[in-house]
Coordinates of C-alpha atoms in Angstrom, one line a residue:
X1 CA 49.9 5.7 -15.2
X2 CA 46.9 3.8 -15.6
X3 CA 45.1 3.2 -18.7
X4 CA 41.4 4.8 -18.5
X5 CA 38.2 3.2 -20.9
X6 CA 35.6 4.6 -21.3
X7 CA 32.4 3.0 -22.9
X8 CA 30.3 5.0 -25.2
X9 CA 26.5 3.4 -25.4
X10 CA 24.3 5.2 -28.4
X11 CA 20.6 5.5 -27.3
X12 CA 17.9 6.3 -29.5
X13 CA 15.3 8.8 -27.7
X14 CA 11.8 8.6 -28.7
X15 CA 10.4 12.2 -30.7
X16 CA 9.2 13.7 -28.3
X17 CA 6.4 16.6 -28.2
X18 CA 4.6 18.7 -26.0
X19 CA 1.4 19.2 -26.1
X20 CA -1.4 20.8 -23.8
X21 CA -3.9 23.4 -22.8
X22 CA -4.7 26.5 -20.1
X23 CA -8.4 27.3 -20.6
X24 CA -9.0 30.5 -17.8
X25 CA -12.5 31.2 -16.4
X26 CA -14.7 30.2 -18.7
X27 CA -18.4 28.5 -18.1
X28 CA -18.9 24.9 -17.6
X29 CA -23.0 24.1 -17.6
X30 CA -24.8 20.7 -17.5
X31 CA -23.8 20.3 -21.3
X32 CA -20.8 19.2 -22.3
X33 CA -18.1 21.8 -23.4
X34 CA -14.9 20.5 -24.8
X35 CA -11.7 22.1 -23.5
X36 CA -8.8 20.5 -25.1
X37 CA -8.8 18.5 -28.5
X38 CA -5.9 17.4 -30.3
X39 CA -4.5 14.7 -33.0
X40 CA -0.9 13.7 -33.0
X41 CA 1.8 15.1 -35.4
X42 CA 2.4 12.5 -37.6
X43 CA 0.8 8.7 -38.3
X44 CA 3.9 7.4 -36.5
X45 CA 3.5 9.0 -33.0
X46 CA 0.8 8.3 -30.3
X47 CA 0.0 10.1 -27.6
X48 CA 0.1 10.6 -23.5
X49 CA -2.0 12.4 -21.3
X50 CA 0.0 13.1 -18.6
X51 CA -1.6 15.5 -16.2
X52 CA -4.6 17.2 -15.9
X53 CA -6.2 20.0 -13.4
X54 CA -9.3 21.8 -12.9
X55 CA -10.5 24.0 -10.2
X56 CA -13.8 27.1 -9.9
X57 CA -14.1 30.2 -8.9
X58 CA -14.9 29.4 -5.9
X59 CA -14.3 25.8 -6.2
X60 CA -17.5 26.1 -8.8
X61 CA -19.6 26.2 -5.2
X62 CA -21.3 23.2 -4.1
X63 CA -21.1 19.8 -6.3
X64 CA -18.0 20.5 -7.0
X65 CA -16.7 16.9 -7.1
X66 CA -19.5 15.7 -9.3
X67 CA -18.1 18.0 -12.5
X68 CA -17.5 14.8 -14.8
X69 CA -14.6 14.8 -16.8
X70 CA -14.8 12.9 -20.2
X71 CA -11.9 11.5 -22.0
X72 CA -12.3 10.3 -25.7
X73 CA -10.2 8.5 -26.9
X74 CA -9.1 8.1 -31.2
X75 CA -12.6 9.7 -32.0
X76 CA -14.6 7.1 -29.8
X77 CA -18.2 7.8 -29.0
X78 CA -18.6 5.9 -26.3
X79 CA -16.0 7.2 -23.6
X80 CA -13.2 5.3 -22.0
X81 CA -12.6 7.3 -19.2
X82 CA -15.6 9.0 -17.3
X83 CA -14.9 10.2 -13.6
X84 CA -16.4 12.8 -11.6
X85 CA -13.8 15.2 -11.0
X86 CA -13.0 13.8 -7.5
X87 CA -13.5 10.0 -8.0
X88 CA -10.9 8.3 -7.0
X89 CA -9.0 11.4 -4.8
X90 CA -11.5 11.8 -2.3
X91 CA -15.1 12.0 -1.6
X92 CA -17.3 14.0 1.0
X93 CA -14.2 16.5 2.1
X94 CA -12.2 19.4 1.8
X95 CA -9.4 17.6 3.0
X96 CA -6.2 19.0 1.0
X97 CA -3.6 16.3 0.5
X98 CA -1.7 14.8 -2.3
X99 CA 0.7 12.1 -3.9
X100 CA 2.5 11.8 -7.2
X101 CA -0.5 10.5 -9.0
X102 CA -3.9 12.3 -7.7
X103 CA -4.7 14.9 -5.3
X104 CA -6.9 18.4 -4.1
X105 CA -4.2 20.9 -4.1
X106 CA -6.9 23.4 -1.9
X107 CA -9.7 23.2 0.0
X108 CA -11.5 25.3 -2.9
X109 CA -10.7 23.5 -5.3
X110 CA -7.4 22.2 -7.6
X111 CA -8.2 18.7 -8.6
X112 CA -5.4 16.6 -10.2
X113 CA -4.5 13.7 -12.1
X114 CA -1.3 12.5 -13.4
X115 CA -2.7 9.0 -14.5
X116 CA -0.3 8.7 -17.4
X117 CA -3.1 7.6 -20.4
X118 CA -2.1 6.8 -24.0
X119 CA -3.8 7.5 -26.9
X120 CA -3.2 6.8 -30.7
X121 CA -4.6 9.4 -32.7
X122 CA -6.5 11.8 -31.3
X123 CA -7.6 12.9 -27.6
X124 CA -11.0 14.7 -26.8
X125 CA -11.3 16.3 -23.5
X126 CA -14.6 17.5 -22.2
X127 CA -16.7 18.9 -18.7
X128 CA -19.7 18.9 -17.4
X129 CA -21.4 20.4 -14.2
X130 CA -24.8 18.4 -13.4
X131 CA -28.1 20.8 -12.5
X132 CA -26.2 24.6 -12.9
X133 CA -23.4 26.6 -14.8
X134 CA -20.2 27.7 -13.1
X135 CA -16.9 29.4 -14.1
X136 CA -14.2 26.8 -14.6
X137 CA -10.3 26.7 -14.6
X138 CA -9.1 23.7 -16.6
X139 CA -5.3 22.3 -17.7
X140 CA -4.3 19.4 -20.0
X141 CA -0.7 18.4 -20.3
X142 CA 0.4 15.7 -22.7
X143 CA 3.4 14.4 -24.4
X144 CA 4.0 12.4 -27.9
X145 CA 6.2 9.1 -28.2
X146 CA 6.5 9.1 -23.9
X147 CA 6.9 5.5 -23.0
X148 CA 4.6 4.8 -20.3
X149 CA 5.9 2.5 -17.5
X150 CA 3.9 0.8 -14.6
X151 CA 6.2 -0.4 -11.9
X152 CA 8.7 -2.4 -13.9
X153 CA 6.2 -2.7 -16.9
X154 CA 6.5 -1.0 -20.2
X155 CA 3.0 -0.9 -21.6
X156 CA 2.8 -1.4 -24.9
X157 CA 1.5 2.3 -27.1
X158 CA -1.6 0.4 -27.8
X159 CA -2.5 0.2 -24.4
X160 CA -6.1 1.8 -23.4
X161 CA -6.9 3.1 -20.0
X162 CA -10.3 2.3 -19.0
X163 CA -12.1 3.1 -16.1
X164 CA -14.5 0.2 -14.8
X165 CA -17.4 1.2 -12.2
X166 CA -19.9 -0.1 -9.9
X167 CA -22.6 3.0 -9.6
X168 CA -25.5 3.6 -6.2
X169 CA -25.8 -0.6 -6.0
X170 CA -26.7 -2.2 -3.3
X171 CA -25.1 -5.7 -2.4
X172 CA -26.4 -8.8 0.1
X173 CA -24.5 -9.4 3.1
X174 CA -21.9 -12.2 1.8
X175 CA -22.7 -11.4 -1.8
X176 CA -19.6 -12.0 -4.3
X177 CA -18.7 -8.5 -5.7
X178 CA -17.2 -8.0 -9.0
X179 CA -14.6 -5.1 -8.4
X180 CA -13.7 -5.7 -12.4
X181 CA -14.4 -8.3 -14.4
X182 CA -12.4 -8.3 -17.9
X183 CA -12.1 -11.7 -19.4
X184 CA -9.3 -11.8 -22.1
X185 CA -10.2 -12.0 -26.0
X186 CA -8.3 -11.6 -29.5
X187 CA -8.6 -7.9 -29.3
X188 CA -7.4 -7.7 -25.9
X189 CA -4.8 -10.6 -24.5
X190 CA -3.9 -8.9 -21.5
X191 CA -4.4 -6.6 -19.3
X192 CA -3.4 -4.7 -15.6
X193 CA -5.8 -3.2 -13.1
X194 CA -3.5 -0.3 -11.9
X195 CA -6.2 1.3 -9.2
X196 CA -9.0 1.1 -7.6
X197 CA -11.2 3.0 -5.2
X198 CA -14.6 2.3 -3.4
X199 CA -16.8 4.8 -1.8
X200 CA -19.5 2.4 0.9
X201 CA -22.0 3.3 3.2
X202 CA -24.3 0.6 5.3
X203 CA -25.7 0.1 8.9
X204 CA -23.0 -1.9 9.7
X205 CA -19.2 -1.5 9.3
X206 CA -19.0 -5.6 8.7
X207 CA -18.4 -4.9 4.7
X208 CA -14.8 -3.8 5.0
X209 CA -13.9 -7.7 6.1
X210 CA -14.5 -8.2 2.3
X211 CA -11.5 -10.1 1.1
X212 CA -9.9 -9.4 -2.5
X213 CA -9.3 -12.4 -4.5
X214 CA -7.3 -12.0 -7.9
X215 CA -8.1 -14.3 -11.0
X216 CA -5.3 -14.5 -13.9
X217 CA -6.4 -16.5 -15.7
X218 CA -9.8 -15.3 -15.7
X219 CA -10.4 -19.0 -15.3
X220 CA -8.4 -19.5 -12.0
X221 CA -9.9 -21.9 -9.7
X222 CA -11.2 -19.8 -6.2
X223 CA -9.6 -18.8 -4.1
X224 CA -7.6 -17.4 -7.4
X225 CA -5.3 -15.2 -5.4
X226 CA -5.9 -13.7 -2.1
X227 CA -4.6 -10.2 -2.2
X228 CA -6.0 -9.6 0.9
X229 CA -8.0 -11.3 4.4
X230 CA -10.6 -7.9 4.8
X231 CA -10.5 -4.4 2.8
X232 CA -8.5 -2.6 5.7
X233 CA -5.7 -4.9 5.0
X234 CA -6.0 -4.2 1.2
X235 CA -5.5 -0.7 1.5
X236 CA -2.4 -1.2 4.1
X237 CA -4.3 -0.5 7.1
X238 CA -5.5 -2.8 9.9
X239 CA -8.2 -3.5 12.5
X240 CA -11.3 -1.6 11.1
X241 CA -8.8 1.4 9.5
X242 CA -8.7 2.0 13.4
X243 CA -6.2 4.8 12.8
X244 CA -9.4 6.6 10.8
X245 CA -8.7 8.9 7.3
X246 CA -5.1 8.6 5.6
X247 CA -3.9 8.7 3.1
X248 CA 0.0 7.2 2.2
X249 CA 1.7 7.3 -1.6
X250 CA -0.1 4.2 -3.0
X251 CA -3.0 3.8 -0.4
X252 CA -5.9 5.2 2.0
X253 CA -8.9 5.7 3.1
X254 CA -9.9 9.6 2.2
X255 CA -13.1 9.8 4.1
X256 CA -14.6 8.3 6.9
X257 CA -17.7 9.7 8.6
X258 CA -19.2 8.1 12.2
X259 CA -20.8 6.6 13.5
X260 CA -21.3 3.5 12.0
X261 CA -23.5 3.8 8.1
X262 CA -21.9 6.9 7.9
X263 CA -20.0 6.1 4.7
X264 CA -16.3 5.7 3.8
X265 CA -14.0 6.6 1.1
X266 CA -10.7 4.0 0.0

């Protein structure tokens, strides 16, 4: 006979909580109507948004990726997180397609997130439809005391998502472009860019040789670091995106409209 060990490791699980929301055909207008608002359980705990989806009925008709989505986070004013429901899944399209994090479940509607965002108190979630009133489908899943991991990073439960953008501005041929521009302070020592998405249109396709250059430190001497020698090659394509729309796990380009100056989603 052999002798047989085995080793017993004690692990101490986070509380966790469920939280979330199913609002069912009700109006969304041009003023803001708040679907889901809720504080944590206790002063210990924080919070996670961990998925949200909305679709009309049908779709919510035409404009139905401008709905804006407002996420407030521990009673802010101001808003930390403000896309139109299709920013950053796909613009111009009806193209259904998907991946772990975003995606348009149908080609009427069923926009989702699963952008983990934390929050340390209380989370406001509101919707908006510019110029008319439509009847709106909306679900908010959450979770208290979820760690939330990036890759191989745990972030710490003070972390923030913000969302960053550049809005209908038009840039000079060989013009430096500021994708984000976040310079470290007291308040805020560090920080990750975990996506980003452009959505271009010009006369000429030249703009997608645009290389991405990375600066950490903020102070980094140019060329910082060169993430990439055009955008095609930043978003894992090649040559122009010469294979046209895709879309992989971590990367694509959603939209692409001919000829040239017909605009492009990545």
């Amino acid at each position: 006979k052999m002798p047989f060990w085995l080793a017993l490791v004690p692990i101490a699980f986070p509380a966790l909580k469920t939280f979330g929301v199913g609002r069912s055909a009700f109006t969304v207008s041009p003023n803001e109507t708040t679907v889901f608002d809720y504080l944590v359980s206790a002063p210990t705990s924080y919070g996670v948004l961990t998925h949200f989806w909305i679709t009309g009925s049908p779709a919510l008709g035409p404009g139905t990726d401008n709905t804006t989505v407002r996420f407030y986070v521990d009673g802010e004013e101001a808003v930390a997180f403000k896309p139109p429901m299709a920013a950053g899944v796909g613009f111009d399209d009806n193209a259904v397609w998907g991946n772990s994090k975003i995606g348009h479940g149908s080609d009427a509607g069923g926009w989702y997130i699963n952008i983990k965002a934390p929050f340390q108190s209380r989370l406001r979630v509101t919707v908006a439809l510019p110029g008319r009133s439509a009847q709106c489908f909306v679900i908010v899943r959450g979770c208290e005391n979820l760690p939330v991991q990036v890759g191989g990073l745990t972030l710490p439960r003070q972390a923030v998502l913000r969302l960053h953008k550049i809005v209908a501005t038009t840039f000079a041929p060989g013009e430096w472009v500021n994708i984000v521009d976040v310079p470290a302070d007291d308040k805020q020592p560090n920080g990750l860019v975990y996506m980003t998405a452009i959505q271009a249109s010009s006369r000429s396709n030249n703009f997608w040789e645009g290389c991405y250059h990375l600066y950490t430190p903020h102070d980094q001497q140019f060329p910082g670091t060169v993430l990439s020698t055009g955008m095609e090659d930043f978003f894992d394509s090649a040559y122009g995106f010469r294979a046209g729309p895709y879309r992989f796990p971590v990367s694509g380009c959603t939209h692409r409209a001919e000829p040239a100056g017909g605009g492009m989603a990545v």
